Every structure is written in structure tokens, then in C-alpha cells.
């Protein structure tokens, strides 16, 4: 009996020590991983004079918000942020509404032609969008529609991923819930809005946050379509400033723009991390 | 009489032929009404451009006068795929071609394990043989040159990026997921840390990394000096520029793979680990016999998604190196972009888009299959 006790003690202890050691090691690695982000923030809050001397500090040197304030008050950055907010907001909203509507029909209404149309939509999942920007460019050029918000939004709304996600989710909602509302005499349209949409909030949050991030970060299409400076999004605008930075003179100001461009996403990410992770898993067919 | 009318008013409850027709027409109406708005946008902005791209590839279109189109047949494709003094030799790029032909082995195994149907296996095998044994033997002979050598340079760089980035980003993703696959608050915090860069936009990524990699201003240069080495100018080095971009991309996107792998790890039956533990299996044995087979489907999916994403690389190189030094990081999308918007040749850019589209669709089809197959 005493023998087993002696044997058991180190066995119980060892994994715990190992676990702690392992987690500490992983934490060190995580700290290195996050360094580049911390560096961006600390440079953004350093004074430009201090940056002339050294750019290697991980805490703000001579801390000041002057770069941030200057960027918010002047130049094109506020306009680009506004463009991004408008384009991303409308794209996300439209994607959610149109995908939920189409998803509802595909999941619940037995209409003729569905067996042909749904596979056609699914096939769209396979289209690599980045390889298709030339014909899209020509289409909008012929209609003389470049440098507009619509041009920035419509191709992104055409993505079929949302329809796929919503169809899957709505097909899994129990039939009885919808039928109860239909028996009460509600039209399909009302049933959709008052029963199916509220029931689908989890899927729609995941889809919404995923769409928001992808749209905000779109680069190639806005680069091609919005060529006037005042129509840049923050993503293309920030890229346009990065051509030639040999010196550190602009560093603080550039990093401040980087901070401003990423803050809306980082905040959203910290609030909706779970939903985003869910969106990725469903969206890529991982389940 | 009045009773009869009441009865006949209730009659519609009983399905009749006409009644059913009305109901089904109503359903058609509702169905098409609900999918209508999306379908319209989908057809106009996704399906139509694909068909257009195929057509436009046969034209010469100048960016400055886009309505002025001249039909030139296959000339755009001729420019891409042909050159002067073309010769077929057995030895041309033989290492790559043998590597490509080795892909016949997984196809054969897929066929034997019934993952692939016979028709699919035949199509895949035939394509592999035609491409690697046949077409890739073609190259410009002595004194010859490609019509557009930049096309092949950028395609080669894209393939190089795919080959470098896929094992690295998938492998690190798997390792991190295994390390982070344990309960606890702290692990949750660590997951957030590794995932956070994924939400940044490409221009923030390049902003951070172009400076980070800068030999004078960046942290990496300082670190190298600190340990007594010369700071290296990664992005201007022909050999190190591409690996540096792979590392930056790893930092940026590995969180995505970690998420998929974590989901895959959750699906593995816990009792398998317990059984392995009782058998006294070592860490490596547990990985080889439980984790790795259990992640088969996830790994296939993650790899294919990574390949598709890597083929579309553009922003990182376009902003950080502009394809330099000396074309060492020039990639396919950049070549398409510049052919269209710098050289004003939209027809040629369309033809190249079709080529890239065809290459990528192979992997998309595979993704489609893996994500829907059970097991």
C-alpha cells in the first residue's frame, strides 16, 4: 500500500510541473508573437524627435498623442476611415439580409428550379475572386462606375459564402417553430422576419463579423476600382503612403495611421472573438 | 342549401389538383422572390465576369480606349505559353517534373481507398501525365526566349511562395493548435494573442513588417546586432526576400489554421487518448497513432485552403518589395495587375487571369470535396 502511494506521488506532481513549464514556454513565445503589434503602438505614441534617435523601444519614448491627434485632424486619413466604415457597413448589412433571405428560401421553400440554382450558387464558392478582377474592372469601367461606393461594395456582396452558411443554419431550425407561425396566419415574409431571423442570430453574428473583417481588409479590388485619393479605403490609403520610407521622420505618424486603421478591427475582435472563430470554422467547411 | 355553401367554402382544405397548382405556384413565387435579390447580384458580379474573362482573353483591349476591341484569336495565349526556338526536351526542369509525376501515387491511393472515383482518378492521372511528362518539356532552346518571360518568372515565384508557405503555415498552425488545445483561462488568452494578427489588414501588416525587417530601424536588425551579427537587409536580398515574406505571412495568417486545427482536435475521441495512456504510449506514439490520423480530414482542408490563399498572394509583395529585388518576389497577380494598369493591355491580363483561375480551381474543387466528405 505504501509502495503505491510512493509511486503515485511523483506521477501526480510531475504532470503539473511539466504543465507549468510548458505554459511558461508557450507564454514566452506568445510574448514574442505579439511584439510587432506592441512595437507599432509604442512608436505611434512616441514623439517624432525621440524616434529620430531610436526606434527600438517597446514602450513609448517621450509619450505623446500628438501623432495620433495630427492624423485624426488633418490629411486624408479621416476621409479614408469614413469610406471604409461606409463600404464595410453597407456590405456587411446587405450580405446579411440577402444571404438570410436566400438561405431561407433554399432551406425551407420547395420551389421549382431550386435543384438547379442551389448547386450553381455552391459552385460559386470555388471561384477564386482574386483571379477575376480584370473582367470586373472592365464591367465597371464600361458603366463609368469606378470611384463609387457601389463599385467597392457590389462584388463583395455577390460572394455566395453567406448563402451557404445561412442555408445550412436555417435548415437545422426545427420545422415546428416555423409552422406554428404559419398556422397563426403570418405570411412567409413575416415568418421570415419575426421567426427565422431572430432564430438565426448566432449564425448571422458569425457571418457578419467575418464579412466585416474581410471587407475592411479588401485590398486588390479597392486598389483597382477606387483610384482617386478621396475614394481610397483606409487599407489602400495606408498602402499608398508606404512607398518610400528610408528615414524615420514619418515613422510615428505612419504608425499612428496603422493604429487607427487597426483599432476598429482589434476592438471588434476582442468583443466577438468567439463568433469570428465560429464563422471561420463554418465558412471554410470545417463544420 | 346554406349548409352546402358552408361546406363548399371549407372545401379548399381538401387538396385538389387545381388547388395544389395554386399552392405550388405560390411557393415558386415566394422562393424566387426570396432568392431574387441575391441571385441578381450573384449573376451580374460573379458569374458574368467569369464568362467575360474567357471571352476577353481573345481580344486586344487598350486600357485607354476600353470600347475599342480587336479580336486576335489565341494571340494572348500564344504570348503567354510560347516563345522563340521552342524545343521539347526530356531533361527540361526534370526535377520538378518527376516531383509532379510522384503525385500519381496519392491519386492511386485515393482510388484504391475509394476516396476518388475511377473517373476522377483517370482524369487526374491523365492530366498529371500530360502536364508533367508532356507539356513541361517545352522550353526555348538555344538562342530562344519566352515571349513573356516575366509571366513565367512571376508564376514560378508564386509557385515558390506556395511551396514555401504551405508547409510552414500549416505545420506551425498544427503545432500551435496542439499546444493550445487545453482548457484554462490562460490558454484562452494565448489563443487570442496568436489569432490577433489575422484581423489586421494587409497594409498594416506591411507597415509593421517592412520596418521590422529594416536593417537600420527594425527590431530584427537590432536583435541581430545585439547577438553580434551584422544586420541583414532582408527585403533587398534576392534570396532572403521571399522567405521574409513567408515569415510575415505566417505571423499574419497562422491564426486561421490554428482555429481549424483546434476544431479538428476537439472532434477526436478522448477515449482514444485514454486508451493510449493506459498502453503507456509516448507523446510521439500518441501523435502518430491518434492525433495525426484523427486530423486527416482537417489537414487536407487546411492544406488546400492554404494553397488557394497562397496562390492569391499580392498585397504583401506589392507593398513591401514591388516584386523586387530584380523580380525575385514578383508574383502572378502583380504581373496581371501591371499588364493591365501599367502596360494598358487588358486582353492579355484577362487571358492570364483565366490561366490563374484554372490553376486555382483545381485546388478549389479539392477543397469542395474534402469539406463535404465525411471522415
PDB file of N, CA and C in Angstrom, chain B residues 266-330:
ATOM      1  N   UNK B 266     -10.765  18.965 -31.304  1.00  0.00           N
ATOM      2  CA  UNK B 266     -11.926  18.751 -30.431  1.00  0.00           C
ATOM      3  C   UNK B 266     -12.735  17.530 -30.862  1.00  0.00           C
ATOM      4  N   UNK B 267     -12.686  17.234 -32.154  1.00  0.00           N
ATOM      5  CA  UNK B 267     -13.510  16.143 -32.678  1.00  0.00           C
ATOM      6  C   UNK B 267     -12.896  14.762 -32.448  1.00  0.00           C
ATOM      7  N   UNK B 268     -11.630  14.733 -32.017  1.00  0.00           N
ATOM      8  CA  UNK B 268     -11.006  13.417 -31.815  1.00  0.00           C
ATOM      9  C   UNK B 268     -11.537  12.808 -30.518  1.00  0.00           C
ATOM     10  N   UNK B 269     -11.900  11.552 -30.605  1.00  0.00           N
ATOM     11  CA  UNK B 269     -12.476  10.841 -29.467  1.00  0.00           C
ATOM     12  C   UNK B 269     -11.483  10.797 -28.302  1.00  0.00           C
ATOM     13  N   UNK B 270     -11.884  11.370 -27.154  1.00  0.00           N
ATOM     14  CA  UNK B 270     -10.972  11.454 -26.000  1.00  0.00           C
ATOM     15  C   UNK B 270     -10.572  10.057 -25.507  1.00  0.00           C
ATOM     16  N   UNK B 271     -11.484   9.093 -25.665  1.00  0.00           N
ATOM     17  CA  UNK B 271     -11.192   7.760 -25.117  1.00  0.00           C
ATOM     18  C   UNK B 271      -9.990   7.128 -25.818  1.00  0.00           C
ATOM     19  N   UNK B 272      -9.717   7.565 -27.039  1.00  0.00           N
ATOM     20  CA  UNK B 272      -8.547   7.042 -27.750  1.00  0.00           C
ATOM     21  C   UNK B 272      -7.270   7.429 -27.016  1.00  0.00           C
ATOM     22  N   UNK B 273      -7.235   8.682 -26.511  1.00  0.00           N
ATOM     23  CA  UNK B 273      -6.058   9.136 -25.780  1.00  0.00           C
ATOM     24  C   UNK B 273      -5.923   8.373 -24.473  1.00  0.00           C
ATOM     25  N   UNK B 274      -7.094   8.158 -23.816  1.00  0.00           N
ATOM     26  CA  UNK B 274      -7.058   7.420 -22.550  1.00  0.00           C
ATOM     27  C   UNK B 274      -6.526   6.012 -22.774  1.00  0.00           C
ATOM     28  N   UNK B 275      -7.009   5.386 -23.841  1.00  0.00           N
ATOM     29  CA  UNK B 275      -6.542   4.034 -24.153  1.00  0.00           C
ATOM     30  C   UNK B 275      -5.040   4.040 -24.411  1.00  0.00           C
ATOM     31  N   UNK B 276      -4.569   5.061 -25.145  1.00  0.00           N
ATOM     32  CA  UNK B 276      -3.143   5.158 -25.449  1.00  0.00           C
ATOM     33  C   UNK B 276      -2.344   5.359 -24.163  1.00  0.00           C
ATOM     34  N   UNK B 277      -2.897   6.152 -23.269  1.00  0.00           N
ATOM     35  CA  UNK B 277      -2.234   6.434 -21.991  1.00  0.00           C
ATOM     36  C   UNK B 277      -2.057   5.143 -21.199  1.00  0.00           C
ATOM     37  N   UNK B 278      -3.155   4.357 -21.168  1.00  0.00           N
ATOM     38  CA  UNK B 278      -3.106   3.084 -20.421  1.00  0.00           C
ATOM     39  C   UNK B 278      -2.057   2.164 -21.035  1.00  0.00           C
ATOM     40  N   UNK B 279      -1.958   2.188 -22.348  1.00  0.00           N
ATOM     41  CA  UNK B 279      -0.961   1.355 -23.021  1.00  0.00           C
ATOM     42  C   UNK B 279       0.450   1.894 -22.830  1.00  0.00           C
ATOM     43  N   UNK B 280       0.560   3.053 -22.176  1.00  0.00           N
ATOM     44  CA  UNK B 280       1.871   3.632 -21.938  1.00  0.00           C
ATOM     45  C   UNK B 280       2.509   4.216 -23.190  1.00  0.00           C
ATOM     46  N   UNK B 281       1.676   4.709 -24.107  1.00  0.00           N
ATOM     47  CA  UNK B 281       2.200   5.262 -25.357  1.00  0.00           C
ATOM     48  C   UNK B 281       2.935   6.569 -25.092  1.00  0.00           C
ATOM     49  N   UNK B 282       4.023   6.784 -25.773  1.00  0.00           N
ATOM     50  CA  UNK B 282       4.784   8.024 -25.621  1.00  0.00           C
ATOM     51  C   UNK B 282       4.060   9.141 -26.373  1.00  0.00           C
ATOM     52  N   UNK B 283       4.534  10.371 -26.161  1.00  0.00           N
ATOM     53  CA  UNK B 283       3.919  11.512 -26.838  1.00  0.00           C
ATOM     54  C   UNK B 283       3.932  11.297 -28.354  1.00  0.00           C
ATOM     55  N   UNK B 284       5.068  10.885 -28.850  1.00  0.00           N
ATOM     56  CA  UNK B 284       5.218  10.707 -30.295  1.00  0.00           C
ATOM     57  C   UNK B 284       4.274   9.622 -30.809  1.00  0.00           C
ATOM     58  N   UNK B 285       4.154   8.524 -30.034  1.00  0.00           N
ATOM     59  CA  UNK B 285       3.260   7.442 -30.460  1.00  0.00           C
ATOM     60  C   UNK B 285       1.806   7.901 -30.478  1.00  0.00           C
ATOM     61  N   UNK B 286       1.436   8.686 -29.439  1.00  0.00           N
ATOM     62  CA  UNK B 286       0.061   9.190 -29.405  1.00  0.00           C
ATOM     63  C   UNK B 286      -0.203  10.092 -30.605  1.00  0.00           C
ATOM     64  N   UNK B 287       0.803  10.917 -30.923  1.00  0.00           N
ATOM     65  CA  UNK B 287       0.632  11.812 -32.068  1.00  0.00           C
ATOM     66  C   UNK B 287       0.466  11.000 -33.354  1.00  0.00           C
ATOM     67  N   UNK B 288       1.350  10.012 -33.524  1.00  0.00           N
ATOM     68  CA  UNK B 288       1.364   9.262 -34.777  1.00  0.00           C
ATOM     69  C   UNK B 288       0.112   8.393 -34.946  1.00  0.00           C
ATOM     70  N   UNK B 289      -0.343   7.798 -33.835  1.00  0.00           N
ATOM     71  CA  UNK B 289      -1.423   6.820 -33.958  1.00  0.00           C
ATOM     72  C   UNK B 289      -2.814   7.376 -33.668  1.00  0.00           C
ATOM     73  N   UNK B 290      -2.892   8.488 -32.943  1.00  0.00           N
ATOM     74  CA  UNK B 290      -4.221   9.038 -32.632  1.00  0.00           C
ATOM     75  C   UNK B 290      -4.428  10.407 -33.289  1.00  0.00           C
ATOM     76  N   UNK B 291      -3.564  11.374 -32.929  1.00  0.00           N
ATOM     77  CA  UNK B 291      -3.794  12.749 -33.376  1.00  0.00           C
ATOM     78  C   UNK B 291      -3.748  12.880 -34.901  1.00  0.00           C
ATOM     79  N   UNK B 292      -2.654  12.432 -35.486  1.00  0.00           N
ATOM     80  CA  UNK B 292      -2.442  12.640 -36.924  1.00  0.00           C
ATOM     81  C   UNK B 292      -3.532  11.964 -37.768  1.00  0.00           C
ATOM     82  N   UNK B 293      -3.835  10.661 -37.515  1.00  0.00           N
ATOM     83  CA  UNK B 293      -4.939  10.072 -38.293  1.00  0.00           C
ATOM     84  C   UNK B 293      -6.274  10.761 -38.026  1.00  0.00           C
ATOM     85  N   UNK B 294      -6.487  11.192 -36.787  1.00  0.00           N
ATOM     86  CA  UNK B 294      -7.746  11.865 -36.458  1.00  0.00           C
ATOM     87  C   UNK B 294      -7.893  13.206 -37.149  1.00  0.00           C
ATOM     88  N   UNK B 295      -6.762  13.800 -37.526  1.00  0.00           N
ATOM     89  CA  UNK B 295      -6.802  15.116 -38.164  1.00  0.00           C
ATOM     90  C   UNK B 295      -6.721  15.028 -39.687  1.00  0.00           C
ATOM     91  N   UNK B 296      -6.829  13.832 -40.223  1.00  0.00           N
ATOM     92  CA  UNK B 296      -6.636  13.657 -41.660  1.00  0.00           C
ATOM     93  C   UNK B 296      -7.472  14.641 -42.483  1.00  0.00           C
ATOM     94  N   UNK B 297      -8.773  14.652 -42.179  1.00  0.00           N
ATOM     95  CA  UNK B 297      -9.676  15.489 -42.956  1.00  0.00           C
ATOM     96  C   UNK B 297      -9.337  16.971 -42.765  1.00  0.00           C
ATOM     97  N   UNK B 298      -9.081  17.354 -41.495  1.00  0.00           N
ATOM     98  CA  UNK B 298      -8.743  18.750 -41.219  1.00  0.00           C
ATOM     99  C   UNK B 298      -7.473  19.151 -41.963  1.00  0.00           C
ATOM    100  N   UNK B 299      -6.472  18.278 -41.949  1.00  0.00           N
ATOM    101  CA  UNK B 299      -5.207  18.605 -42.603  1.00  0.00           C
ATOM    102  C   UNK B 299      -5.403  18.808 -44.098  1.00  0.00           C
ATOM    103  N   UNK B 300      -6.163  17.917 -44.715  1.00  0.00           N
ATOM    104  CA  UNK B 300      -6.422  18.076 -46.145  1.00  0.00           C
ATOM    105  C   UNK B 300      -7.064  19.431 -46.410  1.00  0.00           C
ATOM    106  N   UNK B 301      -8.077  19.756 -45.591  1.00  0.00           N
ATOM    107  CA  UNK B 301      -8.804  21.015 -45.781  1.00  0.00           C
ATOM    108  C   UNK B 301      -7.884  22.217 -45.567  1.00  0.00           C
ATOM    109  N   UNK B 302      -7.127  22.200 -44.471  1.00  0.00           N
ATOM    110  CA  UNK B 302      -6.251  23.329 -44.169  1.00  0.00           C
ATOM    111  C   UNK B 302      -5.203  23.512 -45.269  1.00  0.00           C
ATOM    112  N   UNK B 303      -4.645  22.391 -45.744  1.00  0.00           N
ATOM    113  CA  UNK B 303      -3.620  22.491 -46.794  1.00  0.00           C
ATOM    114  C   UNK B 303      -4.187  23.107 -48.067  1.00  0.00           C
ATOM    115  N   UNK B 304      -5.347  22.594 -48.462  1.00  0.00           N
ATOM    116  CA  UNK B 304      -5.919  23.101 -49.706  1.00  0.00           C
ATOM    117  C   UNK B 304      -6.289  24.573 -49.570  1.00  0.00           C
ATOM    118  N   UNK B 305      -6.880  24.941 -48.423  1.00  0.00           N
ATOM    119  CA  UNK B 305      -7.217  26.358 -48.209  1.00  0.00           C
ATOM    120  C   UNK B 305      -5.959  27.219 -48.236  1.00  0.00           C
ATOM    121  N   UNK B 306      -4.883  26.710 -47.638  1.00  0.00           N
ATOM    122  CA  UNK B 306      -3.632  27.454 -47.602  1.00  0.00           C
ATOM    123  C   UNK B 306      -3.065  27.609 -49.014  1.00  0.00           C
ATOM    124  N   UNK B 307      -3.148  26.545 -49.807  1.00  0.00           N
ATOM    125  CA  UNK B 307      -2.642  26.620 -51.177  1.00  0.00           C
ATOM    126  C   UNK B 307      -3.427  27.665 -51.963  1.00  0.00           C
ATOM    127  N   UNK B 308      -4.759  27.634 -51.819  1.00  0.00           N
ATOM    128  CA  UNK B 308      -5.580  28.604 -52.550  1.00  0.00           C
ATOM    129  C   UNK B 308      -5.224  30.026 -52.118  1.00  0.00           C
ATOM    130  N   UNK B 309      -5.118  30.233 -50.794  1.00  0.00           N
ATOM    131  CA  UNK B 309      -4.792  31.570 -50.299  1.00  0.00           C
ATOM    132  C   UNK B 309      -3.415  32.002 -50.782  1.00  0.00           C
ATOM    133  N   UNK B 310      -2.461  31.078 -50.791  1.00  0.00           N
ATOM    134  CA  UNK B 310      -1.099  31.445 -51.172  1.00  0.00           C
ATOM    135  C   UNK B 310      -0.990  31.789 -52.659  1.00  0.00           C
ATOM    136  N   UNK B 311      -1.767  31.097 -53.483  1.00  0.00           N
ATOM    137  CA  UNK B 311      -1.747  31.420 -54.911  1.00  0.00           C
ATOM    138  C   UNK B 311      -2.202  32.860 -55.156  1.00  0.00           C
ATOM    139  N   UNK B 312      -3.045  33.371 -54.245  1.00  0.00           N
ATOM    140  CA  UNK B 312      -3.587  34.716 -54.446  1.00  0.00           C
ATOM    141  C   UNK B 312      -2.707  35.784 -53.821  1.00  0.00           C
ATOM    142  N   UNK B 313      -1.496  35.429 -53.414  1.00  0.00           N
ATOM    143  CA  UNK B 313      -0.626  36.410 -52.766  1.00  0.00           C
ATOM    144  C   UNK B 313      -0.432  37.618 -53.677  1.00  0.00           C
ATOM    145  N   UNK B 314      -0.567  38.790 -53.077  1.00  0.00           N
ATOM    146  CA  UNK B 314      -0.352  40.003 -53.845  1.00  0.00           C
ATOM    147  C   UNK B 314       0.061  41.166 -52.940  1.00  0.00           C
ATOM    148  N   UNK B 315      -0.830  41.533 -52.018  1.00  0.00           N
ATOM    149  CA  UNK B 315      -0.611  42.727 -51.199  1.00  0.00           C
ATOM    150  C   UNK B 315       0.742  42.787 -50.527  1.00  0.00           C
ATOM    151  N   UNK B 316       1.144  41.686 -49.880  1.00  0.00           N
ATOM    152  CA  UNK B 316       2.398  41.702 -49.126  1.00  0.00           C
ATOM    153  C   UNK B 316       3.567  42.103 -50.006  1.00  0.00           C
ATOM    154  N   UNK B 317       3.701  41.437 -51.170  1.00  0.00           N
ATOM    155  CA  UNK B 317       4.850  41.753 -52.005  1.00  0.00           C
ATOM    156  C   UNK B 317       4.658  43.087 -52.716  1.00  0.00           C
ATOM    157  N   UNK B 318       3.445  43.365 -53.121  1.00  0.00           N
ATOM    158  CA  UNK B 318       3.221  44.596 -53.882  1.00  0.00           C
ATOM    159  C   UNK B 318       3.594  45.819 -53.045  1.00  0.00           C
ATOM    160  N   UNK B 319       3.251  45.798 -51.765  1.00  0.00           N
ATOM    161  CA  UNK B 319       3.552  46.962 -50.930  1.00  0.00           C
ATOM    162  C   UNK B 319       4.996  46.935 -50.419  1.00  0.00           C
ATOM    163  N   UNK B 320       5.468  45.768 -50.008  1.00  0.00           N
ATOM    164  CA  UNK B 320       6.785  45.735 -49.361  1.00  0.00           C
ATOM    165  C   UNK B 320       7.949  45.764 -50.335  1.00  0.00           C
ATOM    166  N   UNK B 321       7.845  45.045 -51.457  1.00  0.00           N
ATOM    167  CA  UNK B 321       9.008  44.964 -52.354  1.00  0.00           C
ATOM    168  C   UNK B 321       8.708  45.380 -53.785  1.00  0.00           C
ATOM    169  N   UNK B 322       7.442  45.600 -54.105  1.00  0.00           N
ATOM    170  CA  UNK B 322       7.054  45.877 -55.503  1.00  0.00           C
ATOM    171  C   UNK B 322       7.533  44.781 -56.443  1.00  0.00           C
ATOM    172  N   UNK B 323       7.725  43.586 -55.923  1.00  0.00           N
ATOM    173  CA  UNK B 323       8.177  42.482 -56.768  1.00  0.00           C
ATOM    174  C   UNK B 323       9.683  42.331 -56.816  1.00  0.00           C
ATOM    175  N   UNK B 324      10.392  43.281 -56.229  1.00  0.00           N
ATOM    176  CA  UNK B 324      11.845  43.244 -56.287  1.00  0.00           C
ATOM    177  C   UNK B 324      12.430  42.374 -55.199  1.00  0.00           C
ATOM    178  N   UNK B 325      13.711  42.302 -54.991  1.00  0.00           N
ATOM    179  CA  UNK B 325      14.744  42.889 -55.854  1.00  0.00           C
ATOM    180  C   UNK B 325      14.899  42.097 -57.158  1.00  0.00           C
ATOM    181  N   UNK B 326      14.918  42.825 -58.228  1.00  0.00           N
ATOM    182  CA  UNK B 326      15.152  42.242 -59.547  1.00  0.00           C
ATOM    183  C   UNK B 326      14.152  41.125 -59.874  1.00  0.00           C
ATOM    184  N   UNK B 327      12.886  41.335 -59.517  1.00  0.00           N
ATOM    185  CA  UNK B 327      11.854  40.356 -59.862  1.00  0.00           C
ATOM    186  C   UNK B 327      11.800  39.139 -58.976  1.00  0.00           C
ATOM    187  N   UNK B 328      12.610  39.112 -57.898  1.00  0.00           N
ATOM    188  CA  UNK B 328      12.687  37.911 -57.067  1.00  0.00           C
ATOM    189  C   UNK B 328      11.394  37.622 -56.313  1.00  0.00           C
ATOM    190  N   UNK B 329      10.556  38.636 -56.102  1.00  0.00           N
ATOM    191  CA  UNK B 329       9.302  38.384 -55.409  1.00  0.00           C
ATOM    192  C   UNK B 329       8.091  38.781 -56.250  1.00  0.00           C
ATOM    193  N   UNK B 330       8.310  38.961 -57.542  1.00  0.00           N
ATOM    194  CA  UNK B 330       7.185  39.317 -58.414  1.00  0.00           C
ATOM    195  C   UNK B 330       6.254  38.107 -58.524  1.00  0.00           C
TER     196      UNK B 330
END
